PDB file of C-alpha atoms in Angstrom:
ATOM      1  CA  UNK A  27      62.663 -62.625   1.591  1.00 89.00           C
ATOM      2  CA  UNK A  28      65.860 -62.672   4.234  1.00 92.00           C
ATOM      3  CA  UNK A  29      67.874 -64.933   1.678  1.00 92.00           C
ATOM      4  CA  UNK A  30      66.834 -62.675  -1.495  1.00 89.00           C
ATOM      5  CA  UNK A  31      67.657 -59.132   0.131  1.00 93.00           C
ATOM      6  CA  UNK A  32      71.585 -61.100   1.805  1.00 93.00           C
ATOM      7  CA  UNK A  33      72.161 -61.741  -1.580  1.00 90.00           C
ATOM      8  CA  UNK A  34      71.058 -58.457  -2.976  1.00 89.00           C
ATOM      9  CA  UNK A  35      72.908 -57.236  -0.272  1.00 93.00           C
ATOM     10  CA  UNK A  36      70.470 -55.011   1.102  1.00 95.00           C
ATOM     11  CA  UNK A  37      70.072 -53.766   4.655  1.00 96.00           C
ATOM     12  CA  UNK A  38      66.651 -52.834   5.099  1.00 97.00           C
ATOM     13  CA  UNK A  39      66.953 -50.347   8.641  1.00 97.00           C
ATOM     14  CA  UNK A  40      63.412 -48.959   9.584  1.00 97.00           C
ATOM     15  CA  UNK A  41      61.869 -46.674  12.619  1.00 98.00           C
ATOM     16  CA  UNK A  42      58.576 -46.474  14.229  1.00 98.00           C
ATOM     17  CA  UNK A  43      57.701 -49.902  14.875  1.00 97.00           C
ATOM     18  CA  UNK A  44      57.229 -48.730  18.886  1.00 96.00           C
ATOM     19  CA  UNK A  45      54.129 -46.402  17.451  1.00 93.00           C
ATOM     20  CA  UNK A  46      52.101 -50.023  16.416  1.00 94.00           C
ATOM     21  CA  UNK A  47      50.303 -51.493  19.570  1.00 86.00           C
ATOM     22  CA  UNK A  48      51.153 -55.710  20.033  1.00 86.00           C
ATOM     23  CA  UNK A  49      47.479 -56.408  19.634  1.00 91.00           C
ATOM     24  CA  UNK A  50      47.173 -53.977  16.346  1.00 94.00           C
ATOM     25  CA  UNK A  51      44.059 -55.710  14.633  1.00 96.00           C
ATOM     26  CA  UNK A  52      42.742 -54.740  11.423  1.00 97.00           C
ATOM     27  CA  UNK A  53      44.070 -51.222   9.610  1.00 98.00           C
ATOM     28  CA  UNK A  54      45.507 -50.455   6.664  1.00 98.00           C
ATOM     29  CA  UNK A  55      49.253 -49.517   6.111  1.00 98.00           C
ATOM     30  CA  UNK A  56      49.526 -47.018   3.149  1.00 98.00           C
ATOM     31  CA  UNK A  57      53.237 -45.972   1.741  1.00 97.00           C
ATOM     32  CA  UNK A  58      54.916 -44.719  -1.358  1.00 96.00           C
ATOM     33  CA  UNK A  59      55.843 -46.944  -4.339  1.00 92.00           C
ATOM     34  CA  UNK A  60      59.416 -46.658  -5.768  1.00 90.00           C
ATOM     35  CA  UNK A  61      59.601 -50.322  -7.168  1.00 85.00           C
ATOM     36  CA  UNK A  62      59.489 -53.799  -7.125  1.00 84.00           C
ATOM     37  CA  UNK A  63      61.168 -54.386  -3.895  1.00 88.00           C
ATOM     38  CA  UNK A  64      58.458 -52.372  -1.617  1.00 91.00           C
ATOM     39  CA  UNK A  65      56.126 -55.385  -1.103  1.00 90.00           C
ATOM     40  CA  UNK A  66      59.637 -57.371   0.183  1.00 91.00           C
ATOM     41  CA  UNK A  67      60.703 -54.434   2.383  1.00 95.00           C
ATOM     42  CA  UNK A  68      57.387 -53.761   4.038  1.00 96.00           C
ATOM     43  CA  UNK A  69      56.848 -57.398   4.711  1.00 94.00           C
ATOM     44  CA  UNK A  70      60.584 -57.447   6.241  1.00 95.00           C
ATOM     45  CA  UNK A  71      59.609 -54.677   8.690  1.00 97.00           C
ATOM     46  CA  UNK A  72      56.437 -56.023   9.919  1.00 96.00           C
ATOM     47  CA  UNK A  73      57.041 -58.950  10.169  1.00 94.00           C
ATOM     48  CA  UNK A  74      55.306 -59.525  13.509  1.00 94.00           C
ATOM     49  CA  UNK A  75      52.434 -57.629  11.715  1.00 95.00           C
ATOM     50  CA  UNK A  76      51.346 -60.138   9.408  1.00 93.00           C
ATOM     51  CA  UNK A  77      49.446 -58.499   6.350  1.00 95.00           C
ATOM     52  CA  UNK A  78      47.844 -58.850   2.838  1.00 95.00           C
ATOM     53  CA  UNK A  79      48.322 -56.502   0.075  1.00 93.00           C
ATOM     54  CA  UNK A  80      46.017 -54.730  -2.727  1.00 92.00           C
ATOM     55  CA  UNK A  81      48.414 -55.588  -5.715  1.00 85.00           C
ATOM     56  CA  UNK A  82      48.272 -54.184  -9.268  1.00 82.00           C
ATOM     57  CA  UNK A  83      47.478 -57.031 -11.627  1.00 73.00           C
ATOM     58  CA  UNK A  84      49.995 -55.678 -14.230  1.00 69.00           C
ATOM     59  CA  UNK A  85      52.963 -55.627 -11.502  1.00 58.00           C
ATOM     60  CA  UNK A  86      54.216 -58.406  -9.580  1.00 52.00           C
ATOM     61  CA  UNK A  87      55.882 -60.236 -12.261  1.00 59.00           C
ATOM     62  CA  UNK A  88      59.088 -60.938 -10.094  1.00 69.00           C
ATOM     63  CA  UNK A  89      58.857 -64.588  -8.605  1.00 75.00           C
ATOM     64  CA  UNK A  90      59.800 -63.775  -4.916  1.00 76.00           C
ATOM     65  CA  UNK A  91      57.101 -61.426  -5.094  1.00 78.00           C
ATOM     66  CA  UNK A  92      54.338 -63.517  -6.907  1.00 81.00           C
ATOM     67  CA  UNK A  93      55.325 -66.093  -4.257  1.00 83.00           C
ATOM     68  CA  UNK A  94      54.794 -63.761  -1.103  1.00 83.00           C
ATOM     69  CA  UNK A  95      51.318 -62.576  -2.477  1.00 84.00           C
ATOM     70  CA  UNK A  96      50.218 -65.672  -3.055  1.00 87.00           C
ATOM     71  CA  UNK A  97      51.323 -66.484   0.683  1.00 88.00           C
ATOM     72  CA  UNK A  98      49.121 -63.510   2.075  1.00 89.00           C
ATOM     73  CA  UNK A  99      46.454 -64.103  -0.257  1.00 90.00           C
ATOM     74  CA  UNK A 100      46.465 -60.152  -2.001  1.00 90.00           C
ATOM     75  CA  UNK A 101      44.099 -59.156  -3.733  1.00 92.00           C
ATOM     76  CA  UNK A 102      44.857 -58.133  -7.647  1.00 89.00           C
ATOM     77  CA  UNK A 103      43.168 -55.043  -8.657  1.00 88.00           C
ATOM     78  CA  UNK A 104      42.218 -54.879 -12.619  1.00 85.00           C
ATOM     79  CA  UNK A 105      43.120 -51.251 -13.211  1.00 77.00           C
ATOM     80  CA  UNK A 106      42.128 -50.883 -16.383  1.00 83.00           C
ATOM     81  CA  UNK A 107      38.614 -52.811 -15.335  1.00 86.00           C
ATOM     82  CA  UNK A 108      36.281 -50.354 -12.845  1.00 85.00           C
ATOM     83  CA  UNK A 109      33.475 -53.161 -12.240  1.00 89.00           C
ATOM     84  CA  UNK A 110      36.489 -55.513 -11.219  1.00 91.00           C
ATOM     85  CA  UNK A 111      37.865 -53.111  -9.113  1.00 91.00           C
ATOM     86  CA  UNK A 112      34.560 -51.990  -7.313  1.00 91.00           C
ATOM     87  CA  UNK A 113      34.521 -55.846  -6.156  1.00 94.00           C
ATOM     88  CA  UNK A 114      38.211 -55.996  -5.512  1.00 94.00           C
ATOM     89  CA  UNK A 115      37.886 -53.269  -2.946  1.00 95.00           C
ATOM     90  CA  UNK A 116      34.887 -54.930  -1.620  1.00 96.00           C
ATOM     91  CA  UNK A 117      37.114 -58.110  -1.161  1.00 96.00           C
ATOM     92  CA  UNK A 118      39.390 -55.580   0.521  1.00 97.00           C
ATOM     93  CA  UNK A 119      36.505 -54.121   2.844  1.00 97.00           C
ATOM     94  CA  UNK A 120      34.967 -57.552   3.882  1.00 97.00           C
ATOM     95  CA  UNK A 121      38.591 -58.445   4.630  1.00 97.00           C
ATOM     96  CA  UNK A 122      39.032 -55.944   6.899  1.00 97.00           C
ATOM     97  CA  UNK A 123      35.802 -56.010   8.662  1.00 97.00           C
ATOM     98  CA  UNK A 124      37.246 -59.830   9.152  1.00 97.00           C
ATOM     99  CA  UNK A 125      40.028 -58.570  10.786  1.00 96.00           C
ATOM    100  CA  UNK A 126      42.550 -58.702   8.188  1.00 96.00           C
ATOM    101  CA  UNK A 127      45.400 -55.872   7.949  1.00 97.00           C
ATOM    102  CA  UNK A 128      46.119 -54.550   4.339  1.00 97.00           C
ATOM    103  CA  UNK A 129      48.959 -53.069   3.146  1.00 96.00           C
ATOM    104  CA  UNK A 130      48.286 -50.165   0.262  1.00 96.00           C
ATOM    105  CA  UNK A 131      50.427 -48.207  -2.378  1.00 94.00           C
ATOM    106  CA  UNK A 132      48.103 -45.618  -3.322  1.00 94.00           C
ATOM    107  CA  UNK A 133      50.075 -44.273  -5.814  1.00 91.00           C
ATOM    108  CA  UNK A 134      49.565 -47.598  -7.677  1.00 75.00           C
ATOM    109  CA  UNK A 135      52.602 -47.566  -9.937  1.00 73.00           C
ATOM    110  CA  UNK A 136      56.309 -46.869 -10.148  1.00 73.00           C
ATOM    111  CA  UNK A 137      58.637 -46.080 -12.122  1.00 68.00           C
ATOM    112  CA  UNK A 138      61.800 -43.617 -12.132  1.00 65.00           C
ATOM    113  CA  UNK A 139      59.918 -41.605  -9.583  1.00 76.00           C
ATOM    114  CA  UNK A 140      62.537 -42.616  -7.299  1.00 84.00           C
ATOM    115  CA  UNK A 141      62.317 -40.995  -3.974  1.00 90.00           C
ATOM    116  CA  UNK A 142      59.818 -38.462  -4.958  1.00 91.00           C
ATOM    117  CA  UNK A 143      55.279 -38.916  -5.011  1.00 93.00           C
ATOM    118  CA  UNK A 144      53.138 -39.596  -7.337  1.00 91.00           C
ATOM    119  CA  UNK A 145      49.531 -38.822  -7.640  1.00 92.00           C
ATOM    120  CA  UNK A 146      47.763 -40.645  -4.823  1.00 94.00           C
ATOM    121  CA  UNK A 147      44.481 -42.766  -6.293  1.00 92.00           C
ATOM    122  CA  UNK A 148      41.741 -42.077  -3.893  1.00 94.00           C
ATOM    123  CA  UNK A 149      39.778 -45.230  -4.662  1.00 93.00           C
ATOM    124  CA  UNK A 150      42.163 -46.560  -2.870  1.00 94.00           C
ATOM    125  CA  UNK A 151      40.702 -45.302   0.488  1.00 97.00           C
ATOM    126  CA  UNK A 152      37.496 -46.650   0.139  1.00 96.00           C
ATOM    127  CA  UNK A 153      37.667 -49.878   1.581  1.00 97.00           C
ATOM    128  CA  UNK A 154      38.831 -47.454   4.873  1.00 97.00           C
ATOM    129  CA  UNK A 155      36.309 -44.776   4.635  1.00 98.00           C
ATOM    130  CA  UNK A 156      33.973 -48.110   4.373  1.00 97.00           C
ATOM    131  CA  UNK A 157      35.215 -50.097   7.611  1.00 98.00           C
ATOM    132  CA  UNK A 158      36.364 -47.171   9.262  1.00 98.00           C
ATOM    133  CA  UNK A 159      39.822 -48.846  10.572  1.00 98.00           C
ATOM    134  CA  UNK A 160      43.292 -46.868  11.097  1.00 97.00           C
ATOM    135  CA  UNK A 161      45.176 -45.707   8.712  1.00 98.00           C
ATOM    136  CA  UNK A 162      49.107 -46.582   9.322  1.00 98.00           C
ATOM    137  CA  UNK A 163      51.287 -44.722   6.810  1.00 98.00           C
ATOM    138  CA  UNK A 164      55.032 -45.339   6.077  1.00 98.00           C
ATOM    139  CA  UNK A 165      57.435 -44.130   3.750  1.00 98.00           C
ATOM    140  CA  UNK A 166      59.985 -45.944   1.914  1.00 97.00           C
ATOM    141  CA  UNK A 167      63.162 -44.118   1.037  1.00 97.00           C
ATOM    142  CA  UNK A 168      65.652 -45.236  -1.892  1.00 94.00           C
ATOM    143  CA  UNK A 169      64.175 -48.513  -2.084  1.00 92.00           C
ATOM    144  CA  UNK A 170      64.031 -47.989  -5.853  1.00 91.00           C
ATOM    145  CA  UNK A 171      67.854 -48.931  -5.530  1.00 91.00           C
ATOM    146  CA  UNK A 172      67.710 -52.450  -5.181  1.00 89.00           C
ATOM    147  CA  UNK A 173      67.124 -53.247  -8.861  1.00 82.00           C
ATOM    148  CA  UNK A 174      69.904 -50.765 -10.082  1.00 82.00           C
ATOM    149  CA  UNK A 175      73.031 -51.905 -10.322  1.00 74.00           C
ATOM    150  CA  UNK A 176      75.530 -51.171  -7.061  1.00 73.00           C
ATOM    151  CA  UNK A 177      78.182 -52.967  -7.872  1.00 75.00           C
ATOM    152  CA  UNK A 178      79.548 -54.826  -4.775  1.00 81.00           C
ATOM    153  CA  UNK A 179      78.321 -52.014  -2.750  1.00 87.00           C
ATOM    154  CA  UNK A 180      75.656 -52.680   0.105  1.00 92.00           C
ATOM    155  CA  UNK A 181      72.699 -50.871  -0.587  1.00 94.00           C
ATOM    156  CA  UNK A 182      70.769 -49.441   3.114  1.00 95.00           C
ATOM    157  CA  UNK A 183      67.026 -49.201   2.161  1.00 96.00           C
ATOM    158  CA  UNK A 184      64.506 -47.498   5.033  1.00 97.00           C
ATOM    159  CA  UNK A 185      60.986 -48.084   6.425  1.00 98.00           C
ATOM    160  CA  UNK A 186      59.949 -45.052   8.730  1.00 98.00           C
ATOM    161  CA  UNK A 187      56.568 -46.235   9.954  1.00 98.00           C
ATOM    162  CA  UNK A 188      54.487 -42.942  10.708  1.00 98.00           C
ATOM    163  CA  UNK A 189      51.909 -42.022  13.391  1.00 97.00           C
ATOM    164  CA  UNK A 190      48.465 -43.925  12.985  1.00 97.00           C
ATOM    165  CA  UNK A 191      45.530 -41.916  11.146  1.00 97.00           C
ATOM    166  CA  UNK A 192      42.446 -43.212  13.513  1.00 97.00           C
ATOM    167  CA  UNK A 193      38.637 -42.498  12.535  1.00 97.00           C
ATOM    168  CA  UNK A 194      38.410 -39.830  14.467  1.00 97.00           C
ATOM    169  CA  UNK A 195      40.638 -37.452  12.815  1.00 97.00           C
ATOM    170  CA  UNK A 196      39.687 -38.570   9.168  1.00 98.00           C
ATOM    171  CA  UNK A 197      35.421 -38.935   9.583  1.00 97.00           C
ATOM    172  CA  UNK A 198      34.684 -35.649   7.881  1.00 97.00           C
ATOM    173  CA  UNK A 199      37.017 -36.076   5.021  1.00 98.00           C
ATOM    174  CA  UNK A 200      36.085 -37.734   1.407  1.00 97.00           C
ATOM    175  CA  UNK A 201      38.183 -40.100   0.101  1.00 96.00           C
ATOM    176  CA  UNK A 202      40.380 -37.363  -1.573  1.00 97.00           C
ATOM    177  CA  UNK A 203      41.051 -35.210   1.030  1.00 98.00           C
ATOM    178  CA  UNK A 204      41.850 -38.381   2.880  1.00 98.00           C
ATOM    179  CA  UNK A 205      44.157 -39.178   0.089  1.00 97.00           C
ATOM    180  CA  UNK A 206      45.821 -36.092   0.371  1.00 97.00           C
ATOM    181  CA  UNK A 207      46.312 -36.113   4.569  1.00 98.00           C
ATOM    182  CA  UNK A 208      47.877 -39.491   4.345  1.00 98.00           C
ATOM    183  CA  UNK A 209      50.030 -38.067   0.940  1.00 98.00           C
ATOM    184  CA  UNK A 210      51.307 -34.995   3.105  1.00 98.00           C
ATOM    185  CA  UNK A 211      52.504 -37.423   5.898  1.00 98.00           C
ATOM    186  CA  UNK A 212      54.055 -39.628   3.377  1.00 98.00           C
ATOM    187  CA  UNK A 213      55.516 -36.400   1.983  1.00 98.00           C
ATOM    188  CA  UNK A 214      56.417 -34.612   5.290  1.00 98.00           C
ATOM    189  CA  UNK A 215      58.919 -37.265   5.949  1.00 98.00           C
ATOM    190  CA  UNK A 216      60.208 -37.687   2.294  1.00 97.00           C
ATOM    191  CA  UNK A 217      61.312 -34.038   2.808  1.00 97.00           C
ATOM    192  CA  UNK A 218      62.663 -34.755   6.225  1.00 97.00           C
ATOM    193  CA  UNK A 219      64.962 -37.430   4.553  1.00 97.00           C
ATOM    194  CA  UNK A 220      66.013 -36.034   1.794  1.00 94.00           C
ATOM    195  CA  UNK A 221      66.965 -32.459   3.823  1.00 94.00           C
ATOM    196  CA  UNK A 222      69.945 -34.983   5.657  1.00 89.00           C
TER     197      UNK A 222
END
């Protein structure tokens, strides 16, 4: 991942890495989708925060990132298949209850959305409102970039890693609502960005 984003000459600069504990143990960490890159950039940033992802089947087609999900062991979601994905967010919950951190792009597709939301797919929060483990969100900001063409230009791409969404303060919502708390976070900082 280092060797692909030198030669892509990205610099990947994030903040809020000092909000995540050492001994952070299972949780989820739930940002926006602006492209192919993401999976690369979030895995850059926590790096000492080893996690798996829940990967679109129809996405991933890239070899660097084939190769790191393969590495983590991610599990593909079938999203045009409900039965498969009631068991792949099983595999999801079972992983977590194991003690395995997952990271989540609720939105669950990109495309010229750039640094702007998309609908957030609650399903996605199931496998959270099941084990009942943190919620980390993060927001990526012009990470969509990297595929464009910049001519010789380095390209800056940030992770802001936001505060953690604990059981406490989600318990009473359903997985929409929940949905739309993390979305507003996500959202909150987008704004803050962009307002530079």
């Amino acid at each position: 991942i280092d060797i692909f984003h030198k030669l892509a000459k990205v610099d990947i600069v994030s903040s809020g890495l000092d909000k995540l504990p050492k001994d952070l143990g299972a949780c989820c960490f739930m940002g926006n989708h602006q492209g192919m890159d993401d999976p690369l950039v979030i895995s850059t940033v926590l790096r000492d925060y080893p996690a798996s992802f829940l990967a679109n089947s129809e996405r991933g087609s890239n070899f660097v990132v084939d190769a790191v999900y393969n590495l983590v062991e991610a599990e593909r979601i079938d999203v045009f298949n409900i039965r498969k994905q009631y068991q792949t967010y099983a595999n999801v919950s079972e992983g977590i209850i194991k003690g395995r951190r997952y990271i989540i792009f609720p939105e669950a597709w990109y495309s010229d959305n750039k640094n702007t939301l998309l609908e957030f797919h609650s399903p996605c929060f199931v496998p959270v409102l099941k084990t009942k483990c943190p919620i980390i969100p993060f927001c990526l900001y012009d990470s969509w970039k990297v595929f464009e063409d910049q001519g010789n230009e380095r390209l800056k791409v940030e992770c802001h890693i936001l505060d953690p969404i604990y059981y406490e303060e989600y318990q009473n919502l359903n997985k929409k609502e929940l949905a739309n708390l993390v979305k507003m976070r996500i959202q909150a900082k987008l704004d803050e960005l962009n307002a530079r």
